[in-house]
Coordinates of C-alpha atoms and ligand atoms in Angstrom, one line a residue:
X1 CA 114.4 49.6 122.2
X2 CA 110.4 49.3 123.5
X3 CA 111.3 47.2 126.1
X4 CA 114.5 49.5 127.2
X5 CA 111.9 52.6 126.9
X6 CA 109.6 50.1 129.4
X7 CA 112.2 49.5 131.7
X8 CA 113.6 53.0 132.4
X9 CA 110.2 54.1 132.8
X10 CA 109.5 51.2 135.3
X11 CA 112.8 52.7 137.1
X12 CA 111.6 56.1 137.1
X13 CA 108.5 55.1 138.9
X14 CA 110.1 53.0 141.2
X15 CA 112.6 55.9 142.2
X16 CA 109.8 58.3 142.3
X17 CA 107.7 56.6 144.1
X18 CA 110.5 56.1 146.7
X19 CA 111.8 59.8 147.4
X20 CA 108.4 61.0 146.5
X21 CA 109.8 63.2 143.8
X22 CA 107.7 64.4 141.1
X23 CA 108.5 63.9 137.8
X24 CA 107.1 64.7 134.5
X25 CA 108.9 63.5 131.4
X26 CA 107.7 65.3 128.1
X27 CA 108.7 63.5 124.8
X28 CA 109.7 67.1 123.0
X29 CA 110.3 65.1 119.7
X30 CA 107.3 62.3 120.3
X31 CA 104.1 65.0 119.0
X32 CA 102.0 63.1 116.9
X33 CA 98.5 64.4 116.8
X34 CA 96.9 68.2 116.6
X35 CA 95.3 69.7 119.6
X36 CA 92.3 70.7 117.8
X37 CA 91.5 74.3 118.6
X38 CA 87.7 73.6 119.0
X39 CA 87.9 71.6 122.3
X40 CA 88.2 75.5 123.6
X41 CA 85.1 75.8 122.7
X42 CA 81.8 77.7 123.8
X43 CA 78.4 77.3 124.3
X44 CA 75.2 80.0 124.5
X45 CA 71.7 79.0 125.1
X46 CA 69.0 81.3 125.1
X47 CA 68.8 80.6 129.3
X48 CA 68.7 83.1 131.9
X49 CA 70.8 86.2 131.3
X50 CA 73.1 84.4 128.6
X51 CA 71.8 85.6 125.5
X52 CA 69.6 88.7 126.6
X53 CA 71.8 91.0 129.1
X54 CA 74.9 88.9 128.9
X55 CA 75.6 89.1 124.9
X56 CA 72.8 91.2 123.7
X57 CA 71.5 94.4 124.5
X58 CA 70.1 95.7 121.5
X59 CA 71.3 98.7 119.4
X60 CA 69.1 101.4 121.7
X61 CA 70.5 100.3 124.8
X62 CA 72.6 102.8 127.1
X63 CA 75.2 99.8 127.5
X64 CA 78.1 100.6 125.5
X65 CA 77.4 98.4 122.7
X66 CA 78.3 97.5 118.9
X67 CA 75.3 97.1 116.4
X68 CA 73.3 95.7 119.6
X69 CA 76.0 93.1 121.4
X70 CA 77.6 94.5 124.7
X71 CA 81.3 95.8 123.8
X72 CA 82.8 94.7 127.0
X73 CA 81.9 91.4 126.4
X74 CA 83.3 91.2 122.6
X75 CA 86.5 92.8 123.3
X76 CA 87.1 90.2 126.3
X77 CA 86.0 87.0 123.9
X78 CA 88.2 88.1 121.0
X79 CA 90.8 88.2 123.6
X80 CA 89.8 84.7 124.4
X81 CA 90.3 83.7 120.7
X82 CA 86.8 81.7 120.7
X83 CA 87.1 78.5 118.0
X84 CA 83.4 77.9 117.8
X85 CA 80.4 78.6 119.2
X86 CA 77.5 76.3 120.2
X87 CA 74.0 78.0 120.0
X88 CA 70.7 78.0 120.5
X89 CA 70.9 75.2 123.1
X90 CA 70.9 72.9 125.3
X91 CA 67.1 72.3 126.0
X92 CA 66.1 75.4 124.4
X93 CA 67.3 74.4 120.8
X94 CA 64.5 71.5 120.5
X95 CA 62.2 73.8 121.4
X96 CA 63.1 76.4 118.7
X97 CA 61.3 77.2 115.9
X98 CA 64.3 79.5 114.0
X99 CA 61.8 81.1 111.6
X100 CA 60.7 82.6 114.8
X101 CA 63.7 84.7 115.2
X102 CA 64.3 86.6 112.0
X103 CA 62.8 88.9 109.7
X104 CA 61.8 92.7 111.8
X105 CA 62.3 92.3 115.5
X106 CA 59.1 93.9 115.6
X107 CA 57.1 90.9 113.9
X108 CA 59.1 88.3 115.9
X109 CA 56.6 86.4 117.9
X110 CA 57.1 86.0 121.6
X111 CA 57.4 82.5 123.0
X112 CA 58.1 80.6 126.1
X113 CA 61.2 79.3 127.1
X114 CA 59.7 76.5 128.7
X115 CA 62.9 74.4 130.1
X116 CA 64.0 77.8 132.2
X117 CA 62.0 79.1 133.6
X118 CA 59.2 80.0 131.4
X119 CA 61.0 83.2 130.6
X120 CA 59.3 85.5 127.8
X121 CA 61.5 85.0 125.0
X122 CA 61.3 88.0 122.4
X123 CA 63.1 86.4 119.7
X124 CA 65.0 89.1 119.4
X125 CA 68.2 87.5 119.2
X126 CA 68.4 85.0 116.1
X127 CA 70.0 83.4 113.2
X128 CA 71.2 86.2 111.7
X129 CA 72.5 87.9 115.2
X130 CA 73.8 84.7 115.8
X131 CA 75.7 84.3 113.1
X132 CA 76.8 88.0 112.5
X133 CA 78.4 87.2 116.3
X134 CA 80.5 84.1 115.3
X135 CA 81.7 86.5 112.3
X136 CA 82.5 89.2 114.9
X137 CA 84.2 86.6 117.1
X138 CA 85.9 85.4 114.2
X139 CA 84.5 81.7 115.4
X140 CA 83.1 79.1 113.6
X141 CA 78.9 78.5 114.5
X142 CA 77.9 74.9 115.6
X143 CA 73.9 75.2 115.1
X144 CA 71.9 72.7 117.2
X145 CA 68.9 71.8 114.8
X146 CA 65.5 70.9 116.5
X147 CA 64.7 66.8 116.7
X148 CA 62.4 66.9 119.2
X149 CA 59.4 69.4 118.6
X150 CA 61.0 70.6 114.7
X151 CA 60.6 68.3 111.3
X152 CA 63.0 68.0 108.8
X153 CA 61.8 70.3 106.4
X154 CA 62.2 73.3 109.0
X155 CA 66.2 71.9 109.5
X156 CA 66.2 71.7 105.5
X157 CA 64.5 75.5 105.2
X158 CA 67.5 76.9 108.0
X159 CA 70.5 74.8 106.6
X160 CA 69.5 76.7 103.0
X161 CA 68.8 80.3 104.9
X162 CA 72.1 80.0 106.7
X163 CA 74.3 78.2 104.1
X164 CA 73.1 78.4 100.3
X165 CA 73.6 80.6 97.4
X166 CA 71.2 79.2 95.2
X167 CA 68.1 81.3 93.6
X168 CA 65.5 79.5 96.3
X169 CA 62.9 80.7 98.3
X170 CA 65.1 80.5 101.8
X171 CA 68.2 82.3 100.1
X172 CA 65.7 84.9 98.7
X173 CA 64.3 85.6 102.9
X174 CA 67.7 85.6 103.7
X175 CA 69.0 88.3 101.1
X176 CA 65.2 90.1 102.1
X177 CA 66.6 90.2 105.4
X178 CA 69.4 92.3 104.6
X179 CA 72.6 89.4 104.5
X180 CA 73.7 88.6 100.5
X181 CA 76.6 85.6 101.3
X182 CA 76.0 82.5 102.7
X183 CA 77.7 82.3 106.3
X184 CA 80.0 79.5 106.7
X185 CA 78.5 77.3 108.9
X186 CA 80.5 74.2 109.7
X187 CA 78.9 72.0 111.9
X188 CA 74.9 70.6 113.0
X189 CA 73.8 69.2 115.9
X190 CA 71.0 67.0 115.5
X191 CA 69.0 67.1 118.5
X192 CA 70.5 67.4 121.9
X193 CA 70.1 65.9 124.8
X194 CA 67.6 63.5 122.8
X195 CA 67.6 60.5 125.4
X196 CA 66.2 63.9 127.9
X197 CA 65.1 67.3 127.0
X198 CA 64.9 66.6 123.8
X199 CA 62.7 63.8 123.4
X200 CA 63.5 61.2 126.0
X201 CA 64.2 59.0 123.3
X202 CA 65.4 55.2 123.5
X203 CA 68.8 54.8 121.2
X204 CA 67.4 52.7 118.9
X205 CA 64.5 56.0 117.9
X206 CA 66.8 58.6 118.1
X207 CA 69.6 56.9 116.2
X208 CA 67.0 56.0 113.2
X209 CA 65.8 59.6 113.2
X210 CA 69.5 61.0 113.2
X211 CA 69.6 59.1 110.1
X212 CA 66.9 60.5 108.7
X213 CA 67.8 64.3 109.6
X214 CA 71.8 63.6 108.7
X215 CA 70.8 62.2 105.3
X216 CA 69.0 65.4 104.2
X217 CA 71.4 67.7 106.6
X218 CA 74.2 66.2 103.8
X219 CA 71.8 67.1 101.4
X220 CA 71.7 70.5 101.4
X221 CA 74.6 71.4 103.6
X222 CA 76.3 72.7 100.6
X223 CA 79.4 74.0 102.8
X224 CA 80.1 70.3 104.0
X225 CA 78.1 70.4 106.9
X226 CA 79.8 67.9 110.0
X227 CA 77.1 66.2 111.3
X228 CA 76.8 65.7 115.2
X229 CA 75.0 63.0 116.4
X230 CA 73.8 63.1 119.6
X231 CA 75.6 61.3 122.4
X232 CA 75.5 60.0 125.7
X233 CA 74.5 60.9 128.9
X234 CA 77.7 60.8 131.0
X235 CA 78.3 57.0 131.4
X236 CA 75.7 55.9 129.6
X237 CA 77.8 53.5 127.1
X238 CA 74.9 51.5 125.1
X239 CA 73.6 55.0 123.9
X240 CA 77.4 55.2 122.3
X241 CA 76.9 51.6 121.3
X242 CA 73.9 51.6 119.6
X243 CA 74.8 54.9 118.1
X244 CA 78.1 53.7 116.8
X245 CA 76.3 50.4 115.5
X246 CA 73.9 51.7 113.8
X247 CA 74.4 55.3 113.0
X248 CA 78.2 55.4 112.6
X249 CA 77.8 56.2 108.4
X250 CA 75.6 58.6 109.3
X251 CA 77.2 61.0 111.5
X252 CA 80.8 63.0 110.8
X253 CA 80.9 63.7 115.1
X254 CA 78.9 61.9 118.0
X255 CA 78.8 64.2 121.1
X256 CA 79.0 63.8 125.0
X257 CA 77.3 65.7 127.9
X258 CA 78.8 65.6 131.6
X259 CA 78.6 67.8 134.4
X260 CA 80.4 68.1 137.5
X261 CA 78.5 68.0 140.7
X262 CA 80.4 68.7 144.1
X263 CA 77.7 68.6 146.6
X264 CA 75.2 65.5 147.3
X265 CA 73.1 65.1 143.9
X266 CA 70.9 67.1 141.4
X267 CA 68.7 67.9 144.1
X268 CA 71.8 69.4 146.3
X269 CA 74.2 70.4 144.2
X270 CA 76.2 72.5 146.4
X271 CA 77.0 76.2 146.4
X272 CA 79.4 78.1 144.1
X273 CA 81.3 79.8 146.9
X274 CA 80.6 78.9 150.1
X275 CA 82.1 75.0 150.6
X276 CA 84.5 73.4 152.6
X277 CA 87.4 71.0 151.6
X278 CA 85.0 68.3 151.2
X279 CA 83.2 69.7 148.5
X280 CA 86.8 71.1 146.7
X281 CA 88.3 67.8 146.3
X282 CA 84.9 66.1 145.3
X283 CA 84.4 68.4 142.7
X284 CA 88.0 67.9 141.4
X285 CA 87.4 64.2 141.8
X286 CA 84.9 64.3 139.5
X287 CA 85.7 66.1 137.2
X288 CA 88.7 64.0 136.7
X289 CA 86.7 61.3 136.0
X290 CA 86.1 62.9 132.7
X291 CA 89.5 61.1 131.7
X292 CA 88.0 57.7 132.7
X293 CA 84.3 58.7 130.9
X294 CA 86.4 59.8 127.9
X295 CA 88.3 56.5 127.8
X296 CA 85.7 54.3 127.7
X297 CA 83.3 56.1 125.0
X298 CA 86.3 56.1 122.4
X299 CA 86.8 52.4 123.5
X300 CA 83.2 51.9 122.3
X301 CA 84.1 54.0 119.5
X302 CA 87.2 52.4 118.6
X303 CA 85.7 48.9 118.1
X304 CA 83.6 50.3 115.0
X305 CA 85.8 53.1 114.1
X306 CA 89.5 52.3 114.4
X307 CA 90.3 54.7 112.0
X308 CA 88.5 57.4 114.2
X309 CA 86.1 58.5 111.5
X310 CA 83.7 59.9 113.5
X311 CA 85.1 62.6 116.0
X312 CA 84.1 62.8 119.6
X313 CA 83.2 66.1 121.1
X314 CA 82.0 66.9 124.8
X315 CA 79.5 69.8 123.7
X316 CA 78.2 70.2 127.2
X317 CA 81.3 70.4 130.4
X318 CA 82.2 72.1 133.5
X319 CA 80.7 72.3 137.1
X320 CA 77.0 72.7 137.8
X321 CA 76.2 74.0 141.0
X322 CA 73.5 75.8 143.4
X323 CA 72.3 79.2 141.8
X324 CA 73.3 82.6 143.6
X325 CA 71.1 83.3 146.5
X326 CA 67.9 85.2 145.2
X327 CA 69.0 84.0 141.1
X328 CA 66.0 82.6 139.4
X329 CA 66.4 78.4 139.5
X330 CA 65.7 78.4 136.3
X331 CA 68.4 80.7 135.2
X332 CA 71.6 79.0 136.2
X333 CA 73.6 81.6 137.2
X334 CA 76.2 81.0 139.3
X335 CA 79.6 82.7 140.6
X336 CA 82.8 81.2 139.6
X337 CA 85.7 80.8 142.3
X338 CA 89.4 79.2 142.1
X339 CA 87.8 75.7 142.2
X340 CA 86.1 75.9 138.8
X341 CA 89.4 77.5 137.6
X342 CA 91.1 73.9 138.6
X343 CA 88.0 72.1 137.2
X344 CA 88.7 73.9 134.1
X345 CA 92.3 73.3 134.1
X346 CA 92.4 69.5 134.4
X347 CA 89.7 69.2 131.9
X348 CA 91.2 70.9 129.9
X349 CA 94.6 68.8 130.5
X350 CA 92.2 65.5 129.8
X351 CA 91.1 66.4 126.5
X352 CA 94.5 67.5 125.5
X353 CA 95.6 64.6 125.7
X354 CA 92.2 62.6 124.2
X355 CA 92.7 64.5 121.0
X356 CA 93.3 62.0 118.9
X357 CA 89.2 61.3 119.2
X358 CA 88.1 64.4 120.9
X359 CA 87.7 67.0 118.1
X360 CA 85.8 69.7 120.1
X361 CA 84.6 70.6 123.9
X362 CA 81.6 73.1 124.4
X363 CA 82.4 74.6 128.3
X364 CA 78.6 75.5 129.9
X365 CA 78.3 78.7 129.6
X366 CA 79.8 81.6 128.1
X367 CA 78.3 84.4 129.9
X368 CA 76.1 84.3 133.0
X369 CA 75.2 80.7 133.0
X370 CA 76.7 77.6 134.9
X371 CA 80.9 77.6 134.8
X372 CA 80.5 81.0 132.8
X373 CA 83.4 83.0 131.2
X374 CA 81.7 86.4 132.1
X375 CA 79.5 87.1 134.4
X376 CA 77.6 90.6 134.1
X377 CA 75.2 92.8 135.9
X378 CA 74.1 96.0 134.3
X379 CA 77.1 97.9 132.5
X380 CA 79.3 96.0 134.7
X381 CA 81.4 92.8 133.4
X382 CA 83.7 90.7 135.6
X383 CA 85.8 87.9 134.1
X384 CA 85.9 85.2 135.8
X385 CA 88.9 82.4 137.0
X386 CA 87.7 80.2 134.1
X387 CA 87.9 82.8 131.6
X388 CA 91.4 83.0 133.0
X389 CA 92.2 79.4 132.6
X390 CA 90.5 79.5 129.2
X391 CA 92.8 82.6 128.3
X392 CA 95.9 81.1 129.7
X393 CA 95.2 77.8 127.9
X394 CA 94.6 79.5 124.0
X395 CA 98.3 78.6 123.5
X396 CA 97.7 74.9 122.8
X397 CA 94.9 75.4 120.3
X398 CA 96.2 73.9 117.1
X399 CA 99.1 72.9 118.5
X400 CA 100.7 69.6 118.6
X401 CA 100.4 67.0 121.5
X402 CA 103.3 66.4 123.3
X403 CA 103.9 62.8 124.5
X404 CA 104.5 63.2 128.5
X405 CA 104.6 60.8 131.4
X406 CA 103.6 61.8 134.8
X407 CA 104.7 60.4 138.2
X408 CA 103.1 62.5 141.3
X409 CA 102.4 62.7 144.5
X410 CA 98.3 62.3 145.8
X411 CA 96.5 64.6 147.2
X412 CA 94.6 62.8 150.0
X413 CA 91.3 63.8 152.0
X414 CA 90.5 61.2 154.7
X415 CA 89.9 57.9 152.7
X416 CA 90.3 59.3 149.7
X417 CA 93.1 60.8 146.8
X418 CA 93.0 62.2 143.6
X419 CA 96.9 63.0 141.7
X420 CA 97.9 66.7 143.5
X421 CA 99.5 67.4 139.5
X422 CA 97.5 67.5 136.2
X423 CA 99.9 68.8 133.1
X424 CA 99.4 68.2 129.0
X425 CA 102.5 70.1 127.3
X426 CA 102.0 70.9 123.0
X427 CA 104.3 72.1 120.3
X428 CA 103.1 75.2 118.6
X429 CA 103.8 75.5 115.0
X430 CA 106.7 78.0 115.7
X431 CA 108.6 75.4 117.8
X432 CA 107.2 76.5 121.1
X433 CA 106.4 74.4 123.9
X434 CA 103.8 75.4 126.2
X435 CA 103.4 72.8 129.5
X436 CA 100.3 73.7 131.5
X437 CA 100.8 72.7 134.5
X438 CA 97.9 72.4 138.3
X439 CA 98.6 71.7 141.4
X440 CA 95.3 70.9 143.0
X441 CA 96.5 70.5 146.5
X442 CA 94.9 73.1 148.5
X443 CA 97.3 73.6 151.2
X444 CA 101.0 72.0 149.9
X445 CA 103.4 73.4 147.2
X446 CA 104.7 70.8 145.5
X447 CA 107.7 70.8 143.7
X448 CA 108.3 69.6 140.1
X449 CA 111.0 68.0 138.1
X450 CA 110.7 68.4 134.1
X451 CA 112.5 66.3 132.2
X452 CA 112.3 66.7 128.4
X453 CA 113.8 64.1 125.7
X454 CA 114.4 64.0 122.4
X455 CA 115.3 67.8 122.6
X456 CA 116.5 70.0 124.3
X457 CA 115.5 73.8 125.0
X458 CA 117.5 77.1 125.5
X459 CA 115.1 78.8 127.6
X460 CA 112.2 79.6 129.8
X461 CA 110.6 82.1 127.3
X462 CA 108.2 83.3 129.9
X463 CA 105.7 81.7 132.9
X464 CA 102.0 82.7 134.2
X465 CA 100.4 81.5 137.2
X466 CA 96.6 82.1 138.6
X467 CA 96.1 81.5 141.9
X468 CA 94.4 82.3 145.1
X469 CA 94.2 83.4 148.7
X470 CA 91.5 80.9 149.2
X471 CA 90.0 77.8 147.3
X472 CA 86.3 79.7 146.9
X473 CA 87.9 83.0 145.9
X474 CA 85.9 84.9 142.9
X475 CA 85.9 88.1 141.4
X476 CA 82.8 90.5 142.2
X477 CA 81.9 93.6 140.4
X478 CA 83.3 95.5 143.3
X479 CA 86.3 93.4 143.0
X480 CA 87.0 91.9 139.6
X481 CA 91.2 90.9 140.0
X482 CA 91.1 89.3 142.6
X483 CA 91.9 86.1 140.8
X484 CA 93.8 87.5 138.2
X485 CA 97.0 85.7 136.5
X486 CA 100.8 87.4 137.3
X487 CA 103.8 86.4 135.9
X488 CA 105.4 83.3 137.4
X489 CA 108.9 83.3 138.3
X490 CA 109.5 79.7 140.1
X491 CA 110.8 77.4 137.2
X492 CA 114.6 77.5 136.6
X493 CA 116.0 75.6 134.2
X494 CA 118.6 72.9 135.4
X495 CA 120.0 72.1 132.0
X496 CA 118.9 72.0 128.5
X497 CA 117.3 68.5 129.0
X498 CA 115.8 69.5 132.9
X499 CA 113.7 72.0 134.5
X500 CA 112.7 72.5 138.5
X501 CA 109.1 73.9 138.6
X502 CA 107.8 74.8 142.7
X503 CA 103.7 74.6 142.0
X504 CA 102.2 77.2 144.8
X505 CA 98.9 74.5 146.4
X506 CA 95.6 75.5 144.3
X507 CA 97.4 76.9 141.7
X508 CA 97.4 76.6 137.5
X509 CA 100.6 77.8 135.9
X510 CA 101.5 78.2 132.4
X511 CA 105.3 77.8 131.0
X512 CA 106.4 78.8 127.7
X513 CA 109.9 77.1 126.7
X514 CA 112.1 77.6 123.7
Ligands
AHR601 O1 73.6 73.8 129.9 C1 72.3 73.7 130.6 C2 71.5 72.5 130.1 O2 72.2 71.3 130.5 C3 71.4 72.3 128.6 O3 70.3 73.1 128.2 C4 71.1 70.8 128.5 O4 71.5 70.3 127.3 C5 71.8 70.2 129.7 O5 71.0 69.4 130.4

């Protein structure tokens, strides 16, 4: 039967590759795993205009605003249906001393942010706005505890303040500062970014000190804490190694920063909007190579975990580029064109179909910073083409995995080529399939063939599409639709086994089949 299900497969490629037909054949009966709803997951650092401005306002602002965050921004994220919430950092969290940030805003202390910029921070914004948020989002909070510049005891004092009900002297602050019930927070980072910013640490120190901060994080994480180890540096597979070796009983999740450059390097990362082909198909190009990054670190994983213990979650993703013209460096805020909405969209497609190790993905930024949601600028919001993505994408959270096979077409630029498709396709628990589908081809529609086994469907419920004039269009303040999704109309169903889908070049698309 295997070797049958190998041959016809080897016959469909060969045929494919032949007429150059697409094909993508989705195993409607073959869903094994859960699409864990985290991997949509956000991130906010206190960083430029992310927390300040971009979430919070305060309560006396003349920004329409509820109990202090901006209202336009929480009525587009409940839209979004936000899993969980990353926060204080990034670089910032190892820098942050939480008792800082609660009690009267008035007797907050003012500190530096010393990664970005060396902003003023008020401290305005802490654990208890934090948390209050992820309850107003109806998210879950992933806290990212401080390794490099905290202790132990200050982790132990905030894991109590946040999570306990017991008569102690951090439940008793807590209940001082006007919040009776614990929260429910579910996951801890410890540390981040701990072989950089946050303590350019060697594996072998940071892994012995994860044990240490994990073994009293269990302690007193009375909710069942997850624990998050922190991971590796893009390709940097001893850090998984060691990590693994060492730390694996130690640690519920070990996590994974990369970033997508387009331009030349760090020092020239390109701009957000003005960029020629070249840069398009490099940043696509790379961030495919998530898939291959992903691969590799649950290979590592796999040889001391093969029951996949330990989860695998990309808290730091998406496209870094040049800031905005007259932005503050330090502040990371960039505009956000039909590029990142492709980045976004065959990421998204990779971890889809990683699920069975990745248990959650932490886009950078929500609001104002790097591949951002929302971007905002005085009372004004604009969503952007990731938010889009992000919006059109919600349907396979918690959702099964589909099983699917694709044969495409490239998309070539000189020397190079990268697969013009990327697709994942999930179950929902209503029956539902939902097959997201990008053609990253700037210039080319391609045309599609779906075949689906095991089942059959009886209809096209319904079809979205975002696309674009151009590859570098964004949406301003003075023009926030114009990458906006519309209904798509160009998938007709053949039979109940076969679908023809015609992709418009630089487009994602959404179908909903019944
Ligand atoms: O997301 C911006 C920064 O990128 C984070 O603070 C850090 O963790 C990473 O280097």
């Amino acid at each position: 039967m295997k070797k049958l299900a190998v041959l016809f497969i080897g016959l469909l490629v060969t045929f494919a590759t032949m007429a150059q037909v697409n094909v993508l054949q989705i195993d409607v009966a073959g869903g094994k795993t859960r699409i864990n709803k985290n991997i949509y997951g956000q991130f906010a650092e206190h960083l430029g205009r992310c927390i300040y401005d971009g979430i919070w306002v305060g309560k006396d602002s003349p920004i329409p605003n509820v109990n202090g965050y901006r209202k336009d921004l929480l009525e587009a994220l409940q839209a979004l249906k936000v899993p969980v919430l990353r926060w204080p950092g990034g670089c910032f969290a190892d820098t942050y001393h939480w008792k800082n940030g609660i009690g009267p805003v008035a007797d907050r202390p003012k500190i530096k942010n010393a990664f970005w910029g060396g902003t003023i921070e008020d401290n305005s914004f802490g654990t208890n706005e934090f948390l209050n948020l992820c309850e107003l989002l109806g998210c879950d909070p992933y806290i990212s505890a401080n390794v490099g510049s905290g202790t132990v005891g200050e982790m132990v004092d905030w894991i109590q303040y946040m999570t306990s009900d017991d008569n102690v002297p951090m439940v008793n602050l807590r209940k001082q500062n006007g919040r009776e019930k614990p929260w429910n927070v579910k996951f801890i980072g410890i540390g981040n970014e701990s072989w950089g910013c946050g303590g350019n640490m060697t594996p072998e120190h940071y892994t012995d000190l994860m044990r240490q901060y994990s073994g009293y994080a269990g302690l007193y994480g009375g909710n069942n804490l997850h624990r998050i180890g922190c991971g590796s540096n893009g390709s940097d597979f001893n850090w998984t190694k060691v990590l693994m070796d060492k730390g694996r009983n130690n640690m519920d999740g070990l996590s994974l920063h990369y970033y997508t450059i387009a331009g030349e390097g760090w020092s020239k990362k390109g701009s957000a909007t003005t960029f020629g082909e070249d840069q398009y198909f490099t940043g696509l190009k790379k961030a495919l190579y998530m898939d291959e990054l992903v691969s590799k670190h649950s290979a590592i994983m796999d040889e001391y975990d093969k029951d996949k213990r330990v989860d695998l979650l990309v808290d730091e993703w998406g496209i870094w580029t040049d800031v905005e013209p007259g932005a503050n460096p330090g502040h990371l805020f960039q505009q956000n064109s039909m590029r990142d909405a492709l980045i976004a969209s065959s990421t998204l497609d990779i971890l889809n179909k990683h699920c069975d190790r990745v248990k959650m993905a932490n886009i950078a930024q929500i609001v104002n910073v790097l591949q951002a949601m929302i971007l905002t600028q005085g009372n004004k919001m604009v969503l952007t083409p990731t938010y889009h993505v992000f919006k059109m994408y919600n349907v396979h959270q918690d959702a099964t995995l589909l099983p699917s096979n694709l044969i495409c077409e490239q998309y070539q630029l000189g020397n190079d080529q990268i697969p013009a498709i990327s697709s994942s396709s999930s179950v929902d628990k209503n029956g539902k399939i939902h097959v997201t589908l990008s053609n990253l081809n700037p210039t080319k529609e391609i045309k599609l063939e779906i075949n689906l086994s095991g089942k059959g469907i009886a209809k096209i419920n319904s079809g979205t599409i975002l696309t674009a004039a151009a590859f570098n269009a964004v949406n301003t303040f003075d023009k926030p639709e114009t990458v906006s999704p519309v209904a798509f109309k160009n998938a007709k169903k053949i039979s109940d086994n076969k679908l023809e889908v015609s992709i418009p070049s630089k487009s994602v698309v959404v179908l909903e089949l019944e």
